[in-house]
Amino acid sequence: MSEIKPDIILKYFPDLSEKQISQFSQLFDLYNHWNAQINVISRKDIEELYERHVLHSLGIARVCTFKKGESVLDVGTGGGFPGIPLAILFPETEFYLVDSIGKKIKVVNEVASALGLENLKAEHLRAEQIKDKFNFVVSRAVTRLGEFYPWIQGKFKKESINAIPNGILYLKGGDLAEEIKESKLKAELYPLSAYFEEDFFDTKYVVYVPQ
C-alpha cells in the first residue's frame, strides 16, 4: 500500500463508510500507476493528489449534497475529476463522465473499475453530443463560463429534488467577477476557503449557476 494516505479527506469527511475509506485510499496508487503511462495529472502534482485533486473535487459536496436517484454529468473530466471522488462520496447518485480525449477516459474507466464504482459511466464524447438530461452538471475549470454554458444548455431535467435547484456546479480559481459578468449568467460564488483551511483553497470557488 502507498505511503500517501487520504487523511485530509477524513479530516473533512469523517463519516465515511469502510468501503468509501478503502476506495479513497486506493486512489493514490491507481493514479500513480496510470499517470506514469498516460499523463492526466501534472507529475509534480501527483504527491498532492488528495489535497489538490480529490479534496478540491469534493468542494462541490460542501455546496450540494447529491440525492439518491439524481444524475450528474461531469464535462471535460480529464482523469476523472471531480466525477470520481464525487461518485465515491455519493454512491446512490448516477455519474456520467465525458471527455473529448479518449486516453483520459481510458484512465477514468480503469480507475472506476478497480474501485468497483457501479454508479459511474465514462465515455469519449463531447458535451454537445449528449442527448440525456441531468440534475446537475459539474466541471473543473475546463474553459470560461461563457464558452462552457452553450455546451450544456438544455441538458437539465425540469424536476428538482434537491435543496438547491438543478444547475451547474463549476470549480474555478482566481478573480471571477469579469468572467461571470462576461457570461451574462446568474451565478453564485462559494469560496472553498470557507470550508477548507489549506492555503491551496484561498482562491478557489464553486460557481453555482441555477437553471
Coordinates of N, CA and C in Angstrom, one line a residue:
M1 N 0.8 -1.2 0.0 CA 0.0 0.0 0.0 C 0.9 1.3 0.0
S2 N 0.3 2.3 -0.5 CA 1.0 3.6 -0.6 C 1.3 4.2 0.7
E3 N 2.4 5.0 0.8 CA 2.7 5.8 2.0 C 1.8 7.0 2.0
I4 N 1.2 7.4 0.9 CA 0.4 8.6 0.9 C -1.0 8.3 1.2
K5 N -1.5 8.8 2.3 CA -2.8 8.4 2.8 C -3.9 9.5 2.6
P6 N -5.1 9.1 2.6 CA -6.2 10.1 2.4 C -6.6 10.8 3.7
D7 N -5.6 11.1 4.6 CA -6.0 11.7 5.9 C -6.8 13.0 5.7
I8 N -6.4 13.8 4.7 CA -7.0 15.1 4.5 C -8.5 15.0 4.2
I9 N -8.8 13.9 3.5 CA -10.3 13.6 3.2 C -11.0 13.2 4.5
L10 N -10.4 12.4 5.3 CA -11.1 12.0 6.6 C -11.2 13.2 7.5
K11 N -10.3 14.1 7.4 CA -10.4 15.3 8.2 C -11.7 16.1 8.0
Y12 N -12.0 16.2 6.7 CA -13.2 17.0 6.4 C -14.5 16.1 6.2
F13 N -14.3 14.8 6.0 CA -15.4 13.9 5.7 C -15.2 12.7 6.7
P14 N -15.5 12.9 8.0 CA -15.2 11.9 9.0 C -16.2 10.7 9.0
D15 N -17.3 10.9 8.3 CA -18.4 9.9 8.5 C -18.4 8.9 7.3
L16 N -17.3 8.7 6.6 CA -17.2 7.8 5.5 C -17.4 6.3 6.0
S17 N -17.9 5.5 5.1 CA -18.0 4.1 5.4 C -16.6 3.4 5.2
E18 N -16.5 2.2 5.7 CA -15.2 1.5 5.4 C -15.0 1.3 3.9
K19 N -16.0 1.1 3.2 CA -15.8 0.9 1.7 C -15.3 2.2 1.1
Q20 N -15.9 3.3 1.5 CA -15.5 4.6 1.0 C -14.1 5.0 1.3
I21 N -13.7 4.7 2.6 CA -12.3 4.9 3.0 C -11.4 4.1 2.2
S22 N -11.7 2.8 2.0 CA -10.9 1.9 1.1 C -10.8 2.5 -0.3
Q23 N -11.9 2.9 -0.9 CA -11.8 3.5 -2.2 C -11.0 4.7 -2.3
F24 N -11.1 5.7 -1.4 CA -10.3 6.8 -1.4 C -8.8 6.5 -1.2
S25 N -8.6 5.5 -0.3 CA -7.2 5.0 0.0 C -6.5 4.5 -1.3
Q26 N -7.3 3.9 -2.2 CA -6.7 3.3 -3.4 C -6.3 4.3 -4.5
L27 N -6.9 5.5 -4.3 CA -6.7 6.5 -5.4 C -5.3 6.8 -5.7
F28 N -4.5 7.0 -4.7 CA -3.1 7.4 -5.0 C -2.4 6.4 -5.8
D29 N -2.4 5.1 -5.4 CA -1.7 4.1 -6.1 C -2.2 3.9 -7.6
L30 N -3.5 4.0 -7.7 CA -4.1 3.9 -9.0 C -3.7 5.0 -10.0
Y31 N -3.8 6.3 -9.5 CA -3.4 7.4 -10.3 C -1.9 7.4 -10.5
N32 N -1.1 7.0 -9.6 CA 0.3 7.0 -9.7 C 0.7 6.0 -10.9
H33 N 0.0 4.9 -10.9 CA 0.2 3.8 -11.9 C -0.2 4.3 -13.3
W34 N -1.4 4.8 -13.4 CA -1.9 5.2 -14.7 C -1.3 6.5 -15.2
N35 N -0.9 7.4 -14.3 CA -0.3 8.7 -14.7 C 1.1 8.5 -15.3
A36 N 1.8 7.4 -14.9 CA 3.1 7.1 -15.5 C 2.9 6.7 -16.9
Q37 N 1.8 6.2 -17.3 CA 1.5 5.8 -18.7 C 0.8 6.8 -19.5
I38 N -0.2 7.5 -18.9 CA -1.0 8.5 -19.6 C -1.1 9.7 -18.7
N39 N -0.5 10.7 -19.1 CA -0.3 11.9 -18.1 C -1.7 12.6 -18.0
V40 N -2.4 12.4 -16.9 CA -3.6 13.1 -16.7 C -3.5 14.1 -15.5
I41 N -2.5 14.0 -14.7 CA -2.2 14.9 -13.6 C -0.8 15.4 -13.8
S42 N -0.5 16.6 -13.6 CA 0.8 17.2 -13.6 C 1.7 16.3 -12.7
R43 N 2.9 15.9 -13.2 CA 3.7 15.0 -12.5 C 4.1 15.5 -11.1
K44 N 4.4 16.8 -11.1 CA 4.8 17.4 -9.8 C 3.6 17.5 -8.8
D45 N 2.4 17.3 -9.3 CA 1.2 17.4 -8.5 C 0.7 16.1 -7.9
I46 N 1.3 15.0 -8.4 CA 0.8 13.7 -8.0 C 0.9 13.5 -6.5
E47 N 2.0 14.0 -5.9 CA 2.1 13.8 -4.4 C 1.0 14.6 -3.7
E48 N 0.5 15.6 -4.3 CA -0.6 16.4 -3.7 C -2.0 16.0 -4.1
L49 N -2.1 14.7 -4.6 CA -3.3 14.3 -5.2 C -4.5 14.5 -4.3
Y50 N -4.4 14.1 -3.0 CA -5.5 14.2 -2.1 C -6.0 15.6 -1.9
E51 N -5.1 16.5 -1.7 CA -5.5 17.9 -1.5 C -6.0 18.6 -2.8
R52 N -5.1 18.6 -3.8 CA -5.4 19.4 -5.0 C -6.3 18.8 -6.0
H53 N -6.6 17.5 -5.9 CA -7.5 16.9 -6.9 C -8.7 16.3 -6.2
V54 N -8.5 15.5 -5.2 CA -9.6 14.8 -4.6 C -10.4 15.7 -3.7
L55 N -9.8 16.4 -2.7 CA -10.5 17.3 -1.8 C -11.1 18.5 -2.6
H56 N -10.3 19.0 -3.6 CA -10.8 20.1 -4.4 C -12.1 19.6 -5.1
S57 N -12.1 18.4 -5.6 CA -13.4 17.9 -6.3 C -14.5 17.8 -5.3
L58 N -14.2 17.4 -4.0 CA -15.2 17.3 -3.0 C -15.7 18.6 -2.5
G59 N -15.1 19.7 -2.9 CA -15.6 21.0 -2.6 C -17.0 21.2 -3.0
I60 N -17.4 20.5 -4.1 CA -18.8 20.6 -4.7 C -19.7 20.0 -3.6
A61 N -19.3 19.0 -2.9 CA -20.2 18.4 -1.9 C -20.5 19.3 -0.7
R62 N -19.6 20.3 -0.5 CA -19.9 21.3 0.5 C -21.0 22.3 0.1
V63 N -21.3 22.4 -1.2 CA -22.3 23.3 -1.7 C -23.6 22.5 -2.0
C64 N -23.5 21.3 -2.4 CA -24.6 20.5 -2.8 C -24.4 19.0 -2.4
T65 N -25.4 18.5 -1.6 CA -25.4 17.1 -1.3 C -26.3 16.4 -2.3
F66 N -25.7 15.6 -3.2 CA -26.5 14.9 -4.2 C -27.3 13.8 -3.6
K67 N -28.5 13.7 -4.1 CA -29.5 12.8 -3.6 C -29.5 11.4 -4.3
K68 N -30.1 10.5 -3.7 CA -30.4 9.2 -4.3 C -31.2 9.4 -5.6
G69 N -30.8 8.8 -6.6 CA -31.6 8.9 -7.9 C -31.3 10.1 -8.8
E70 N -30.5 11.0 -8.3 CA -30.1 12.1 -9.1 C -29.1 11.7 -10.1
S71 N -28.9 12.4 -11.2 CA -27.9 12.1 -12.2 C -27.0 13.4 -12.4
V72 N -25.7 13.2 -12.5 CA -24.8 14.3 -12.6 C -23.9 14.0 -13.8
L73 N -23.7 15.0 -14.6 CA -22.8 15.0 -15.8 C -21.5 15.7 -15.5
D74 N -20.4 15.1 -15.7 CA -19.1 15.7 -15.5 C -18.5 16.0 -16.9
V75 N -18.4 17.2 -17.3 CA -17.9 17.6 -18.6 C -16.4 17.9 -18.6
G76 N -15.7 17.3 -19.5 CA -14.3 17.5 -19.6 C -13.6 17.0 -18.3
T77 N -13.9 15.8 -18.0 CA -13.5 15.2 -16.7 C -12.0 14.9 -16.6
G78 N -11.3 14.9 -17.7 CA -9.9 14.6 -17.7 C -9.6 13.3 -17.1
G79 N -8.9 13.2 -16.0 CA -8.6 11.9 -15.4 C -9.7 11.4 -14.4
G80 N -10.8 12.2 -14.4 CA -11.9 11.7 -13.5 C -12.2 12.7 -12.4
F81 N -11.9 14.0 -12.6 CA -12.1 15.0 -11.5 C -13.1 16.1 -12.1
P82 N -14.1 16.4 -11.4 CA -14.5 15.9 -10.0 C -15.3 14.7 -9.9
G83 N -15.6 14.0 -11.0 CA -16.6 12.9 -11.0 C -16.2 11.7 -10.1
I84 N -15.0 11.2 -10.2 CA -14.7 10.0 -9.4 C -14.8 10.2 -7.9
P85 N -14.2 11.3 -7.3 CA -14.3 11.5 -5.9 C -15.8 11.7 -5.5
L86 N -16.6 12.4 -6.3 CA -18.0 12.6 -6.0 C -18.8 11.3 -6.1
A87 N -18.4 10.4 -7.0 CA -19.1 9.1 -7.2 C -18.8 8.2 -6.0
I88 N -17.6 8.3 -5.4 CA -17.3 7.6 -4.2 C -18.1 8.1 -3.0
L89 N -18.2 9.4 -2.9 CA -18.9 10.1 -1.8 C -20.4 9.9 -1.9
F90 N -21.0 9.8 -3.1 CA -22.4 9.7 -3.3 C -22.8 8.4 -4.1
P91 N -22.7 7.3 -3.4 CA -22.9 6.0 -4.2 C -24.3 5.8 -4.7
E92 N -25.3 6.6 -4.3 CA -26.6 6.4 -4.7 C -27.0 7.4 -5.8
T93 N -26.0 8.2 -6.3 CA -26.2 9.1 -7.4 C -25.5 8.6 -8.6
E94 N -26.1 8.8 -9.8 CA -25.5 8.3 -11.0 C -24.6 9.4 -11.6
F95 N -23.4 9.0 -12.0 CA -22.5 10.0 -12.6 C -22.1 9.5 -14.0
Y96 N -22.1 10.5 -14.9 CA -21.7 10.3 -16.3 C -20.6 11.2 -16.6
L97 N -19.4 10.6 -16.9 CA -18.2 11.4 -17.1 C -17.8 11.4 -18.6
V98 N -17.6 12.6 -19.2 CA -17.3 12.6 -20.6 C -16.0 13.5 -20.8
D99 N -15.2 13.1 -21.8 CA -14.1 14.0 -22.2 C -13.8 13.7 -23.7
S100 N -13.3 14.8 -24.3 CA -13.1 14.6 -25.8 C -11.8 13.9 -26.1
I101 N -11.0 13.6 -25.0 CA -9.7 12.9 -25.2 C -9.9 11.5 -24.8
G102 N -9.8 10.5 -25.7 CA -10.1 9.1 -25.4 C -9.2 8.5 -24.4
K103 N -7.9 8.8 -24.4 CA -7.0 8.2 -23.5 C -7.2 8.6 -22.0
K104 N -7.8 9.8 -21.9 CA -8.1 10.2 -20.5 C -9.3 9.4 -20.0
I105 N -10.3 9.1 -20.9 CA -11.4 8.3 -20.5 C -11.0 6.9 -20.2
K106 N -10.0 6.4 -20.9 CA -9.4 5.0 -20.6 C -9.0 5.0 -19.1
V107 N -8.3 6.0 -18.6 CA -7.8 6.1 -17.3 C -9.0 6.1 -16.3
V108 N -10.0 6.9 -16.6 CA -11.2 7.0 -15.8 C -11.9 5.6 -15.6
N109 N -12.0 4.9 -16.8 CA -12.7 3.6 -16.7 C -11.8 2.6 -16.0
E110 N -10.5 2.7 -16.1 CA -9.7 1.7 -15.4 C -9.7 2.0 -13.9
V111 N -9.7 3.3 -13.5 CA -9.8 3.6 -12.0 C -11.1 3.2 -11.5
A112 N -12.2 3.5 -12.2 CA -13.5 3.2 -11.7 C -13.7 1.7 -11.6
S113 N -13.2 1.0 -12.5 CA -13.3 -0.5 -12.5 C -12.5 -1.1 -11.3
A114 N -11.3 -0.6 -11.1 CA -10.5 -1.0 -9.9 C -11.2 -0.7 -8.6
L115 N -11.9 0.4 -8.5 CA -12.6 0.8 -7.3 C -14.0 0.1 -7.1
G116 N -14.5 -0.5 -8.2 CA -15.8 -1.1 -8.2 C -16.9 -0.1 -8.1
L117 N -16.7 1.0 -8.8 CA -17.8 2.1 -8.8 C -18.9 1.7 -9.8
E118 N -20.0 1.3 -9.3 CA -21.1 0.9 -10.1 C -22.0 2.0 -10.5
N119 N -21.8 3.2 -9.9 CA -22.7 4.3 -10.2 C -22.0 5.3 -11.1
L120 N -21.0 4.9 -11.9 CA -20.3 5.8 -12.8 C -20.1 5.2 -14.2
K121 N -20.4 6.0 -15.2 CA -20.2 5.6 -16.5 C -19.3 6.7 -17.2
A122 N -18.4 6.3 -18.0 CA -17.5 7.3 -18.6 C -17.4 7.0 -20.1
E123 N -17.5 8.0 -20.9 CA -17.4 7.9 -22.4 C -16.6 9.0 -23.1
H124 N -16.0 8.6 -24.2 CA -15.2 9.5 -25.0 C -16.2 10.3 -25.9
L125 N -16.6 11.4 -25.4 CA -17.7 12.2 -26.1 C -17.4 13.7 -25.9
R126 N -17.9 14.5 -26.7 CA -18.0 16.0 -26.5 C -19.4 16.2 -25.8
A127 N -19.5 17.2 -25.0 CA -20.7 17.5 -24.3 C -21.9 17.7 -25.2
E128 N -21.6 18.3 -26.4 CA -22.7 18.6 -27.3 C -23.3 17.4 -27.9
Q129 N -22.6 16.2 -27.8 CA -23.2 15.0 -28.4 C -24.1 14.3 -27.5
I130 N -24.2 14.7 -26.2 CA -25.0 14.0 -25.2 C -26.5 14.4 -25.4
K131 N -27.3 13.3 -25.4 CA -28.8 13.6 -25.5 C -29.5 13.5 -24.2
D132 N -28.9 12.9 -23.2 CA -29.6 12.7 -21.9 C -29.8 14.1 -21.1
K133 N -30.6 14.0 -20.1 CA -30.8 15.2 -19.3 C -30.4 14.8 -17.8
F134 N -29.9 15.8 -17.1 CA -29.3 15.6 -15.8 C -29.8 16.6 -14.7
N135 N -29.7 16.3 -13.5 CA -30.0 17.2 -12.4 C -28.9 18.3 -12.3
F136 N -27.6 17.9 -12.4 CA -26.5 18.8 -12.2 C -25.4 18.5 -13.3
V137 N -24.8 19.6 -13.7 CA -23.5 19.4 -14.5 C -22.4 20.0 -13.6
V138 N -21.3 19.2 -13.5 CA -20.1 19.6 -12.8 C -19.0 19.6 -13.7
S139 N -18.0 20.4 -13.4 CA -16.8 20.5 -14.2 C -15.7 21.3 -13.4
R140 N -14.5 21.1 -13.9 CA -13.4 21.7 -13.2 C -12.5 22.5 -14.2
A141 N -12.8 23.8 -14.2 CA -12.0 24.8 -14.9 C -11.7 24.3 -16.4
V142 N -12.7 23.9 -17.1 CA -12.4 23.4 -18.5 C -12.2 24.6 -19.4
T143 N -13.1 25.6 -19.2 CA -13.0 26.8 -20.1 C -13.7 28.0 -19.4
R144 N -13.8 29.1 -20.0 CA -14.6 30.2 -19.4 C -16.0 29.9 -19.4
L145 N -16.7 30.4 -18.3 CA -18.2 30.1 -18.2 C -19.0 30.4 -19.4
G146 N -18.7 31.5 -20.0 CA -19.5 31.9 -21.2 C -19.3 31.0 -22.4
E147 N -18.2 30.3 -22.5 CA -18.0 29.3 -23.5 C -18.5 28.0 -23.1
F148 N -18.5 27.7 -21.8 CA -18.9 26.4 -21.3 C -20.5 26.2 -21.4
Y149 N -21.2 27.3 -21.1 CA -22.6 27.2 -20.9 C -23.3 26.7 -22.2
P150 N -23.0 27.2 -23.4 CA -23.7 26.7 -24.6 C -23.5 25.1 -24.8
W151 N -22.4 24.6 -24.3 CA -22.2 23.1 -24.5 C -23.3 22.3 -23.7
I152 N -23.8 22.9 -22.6 CA -24.6 22.1 -21.7 C -26.0 22.6 -21.6
Q153 N -26.3 23.7 -22.3 CA -27.6 24.3 -22.3 C -28.7 23.3 -22.8
G154 N -29.8 23.2 -22.1 CA -30.8 22.2 -22.5 C -30.6 20.8 -22.0
K155 N -29.6 20.6 -21.2 CA -29.3 19.2 -20.7 C -29.7 19.0 -19.3
F156 N -30.7 19.8 -18.8 CA -31.1 19.7 -17.4 C -32.5 19.2 -17.3
K157 N -32.7 18.3 -16.3 CA -34.1 17.8 -16.0 C -34.9 19.0 -15.5
K158 N -36.2 18.9 -15.8 CA -37.1 20.0 -15.3 C -37.3 19.9 -13.8
E159 N -37.5 18.7 -13.3 CA -37.8 18.5 -11.9 C -36.6 18.5 -11.0
S160 N -36.6 19.3 -10.0 CA -35.5 19.4 -9.0 C -36.0 18.7 -7.7
I161 N -35.1 17.8 -7.1 CA -35.5 17.2 -5.9 C -34.5 17.5 -4.8
N162 N -33.5 18.5 -5.1 CA -32.5 18.8 -4.1 C -32.8 20.1 -3.4
A163 N -32.0 20.4 -2.3 CA -32.2 21.6 -1.6 C -31.9 22.8 -2.5
I164 N -31.0 22.6 -3.5 CA -30.8 23.7 -4.4 C -31.3 23.2 -5.8
P165 N -31.8 24.2 -6.6 CA -32.4 23.8 -7.9 C -31.3 23.2 -8.8
N166 N -31.7 22.4 -9.8 CA -30.8 21.8 -10.8 C -29.9 22.9 -11.4
G167 N -28.7 22.6 -11.7 CA -27.8 23.7 -12.4 C -26.4 23.2 -12.5
I168 N -25.5 24.2 -12.7 CA -24.1 23.9 -12.9 C -23.4 24.1 -11.6
L169 N -22.4 23.3 -11.3 CA -21.5 23.4 -10.1 C -20.1 23.3 -10.7
Y170 N -19.5 24.5 -10.8 CA -18.2 24.6 -11.6 C -17.1 25.0 -10.7
L171 N -16.0 24.2 -10.7 CA -14.8 24.5 -9.8 C -13.9 25.5 -10.6
K172 N -13.6 26.6 -10.0 CA -12.8 27.6 -10.7 C -12.0 28.4 -9.7
G173 N -10.9 29.0 -10.1 CA -10.0 29.7 -9.3 C -9.8 31.1 -9.8
G174 N -9.3 32.0 -8.9 CA -8.9 33.3 -9.3 C -10.0 34.3 -9.1
D175 N -9.9 35.5 -9.8 CA -10.9 36.6 -9.7 C -11.9 36.3 -10.8
L176 N -13.1 36.0 -10.4 CA -14.1 35.5 -11.4 C -15.1 36.6 -11.8
A177 N -15.0 37.7 -11.2 CA -16.0 38.8 -11.4 C -16.2 39.1 -12.9
E178 N -15.1 39.3 -13.6 CA -15.2 39.7 -15.0 C -15.7 38.5 -15.8
E179 N -15.3 37.3 -15.5 CA -15.8 36.1 -16.3 C -17.3 35.9 -16.1
I180 N -17.8 36.1 -14.9 CA -19.2 35.9 -14.6 C -20.0 37.0 -15.4
K181 N -19.5 38.2 -15.3 CA -20.1 39.4 -16.0 C -20.2 39.1 -17.5
E182 N -19.1 38.7 -18.0 CA -19.0 38.4 -19.5 C -20.0 37.3 -19.9
S183 N -20.2 36.3 -19.0 CA -21.1 35.2 -19.3 C -22.5 35.5 -19.3
K184 N -22.9 36.7 -18.7 CA -24.3 37.1 -18.5 C -25.1 36.1 -17.8
L185 N -24.5 35.2 -17.0 CA -25.2 34.2 -16.3 C -25.4 34.6 -14.8
K186 N -26.5 34.2 -14.2 CA -26.8 34.5 -12.8 C -26.0 33.4 -12.0
A187 N -24.9 33.8 -11.4 CA -24.0 32.9 -10.7 C -23.9 33.2 -9.3
E188 N -23.7 32.2 -8.4 CA -23.4 32.4 -7.0 C -22.0 31.8 -6.7
L189 N -21.2 32.5 -6.0 CA -19.9 32.1 -5.7 C -19.8 31.5 -4.3
Y190 N -19.2 30.3 -4.1 CA -19.0 29.7 -2.8 C -17.4 29.6 -2.6
P191 N -16.8 30.4 -1.8 CA -15.3 30.2 -1.6 C -15.0 29.0 -0.9
L192 N -14.1 28.2 -1.4 CA -13.7 26.9 -0.8 C -12.9 27.2 0.5
S193 N -12.4 28.4 0.6 CA -11.6 28.7 1.9 C -12.6 28.8 3.1
A194 N -13.9 28.9 2.8 CA -14.9 28.8 3.9 C -15.0 27.4 4.5
Y195 N -14.6 26.4 3.7 CA -14.8 25.0 4.1 C -13.5 24.3 4.4
F196 N -12.4 24.7 3.7 CA -11.1 24.0 3.9 C -10.0 25.0 4.3
E197 N -9.2 24.7 5.2 CA -8.3 25.7 5.8 C -6.9 25.8 5.0
E198 N -6.6 24.8 4.2 CA -5.3 24.8 3.5 C -5.2 25.9 2.5
D199 N -4.0 26.5 2.4 CA -3.7 27.6 1.6 C -4.2 27.5 0.1
F200 N -4.1 26.2 -0.4 CA -4.4 25.9 -1.8 C -5.8 26.4 -2.1
F201 N -6.7 26.4 -1.1 CA -8.1 26.8 -1.4 C -8.4 28.3 -1.3
D202 N -7.4 29.1 -0.9 CA -7.7 30.5 -0.7 C -8.3 31.2 -1.9
T203 N -8.0 30.8 -3.1 CA -8.5 31.5 -4.3 C -9.4 30.6 -5.1
K204 N -9.9 29.5 -4.5 CA -10.7 28.5 -5.2 C -12.2 28.7 -4.9
Y205 N -13.1 28.5 -5.9 CA -14.5 28.6 -5.7 C -15.3 27.5 -6.3
V206 N -16.5 27.3 -5.8 CA -17.5 26.6 -6.6 C -18.5 27.7 -7.1
V207 N -18.6 27.7 -8.4 CA -19.6 28.6 -9.1 C -20.8 27.9 -9.3
Y208 N -21.9 28.3 -8.8 CA -23.2 27.7 -9.0 C -24.1 28.5 -9.9
V209 N -24.6 27.9 -10.9 CA -25.5 28.6 -11.9 C -26.8 27.8 -11.9
P210 N -27.8 28.3 -11.3 CA -29.1 27.6 -11.3 C -29.7 27.6 -12.7
Q211 N -30.5 26.6 -13.0 CA -31.2 26.6 -14.3 C -32.5 27.3 -14.3

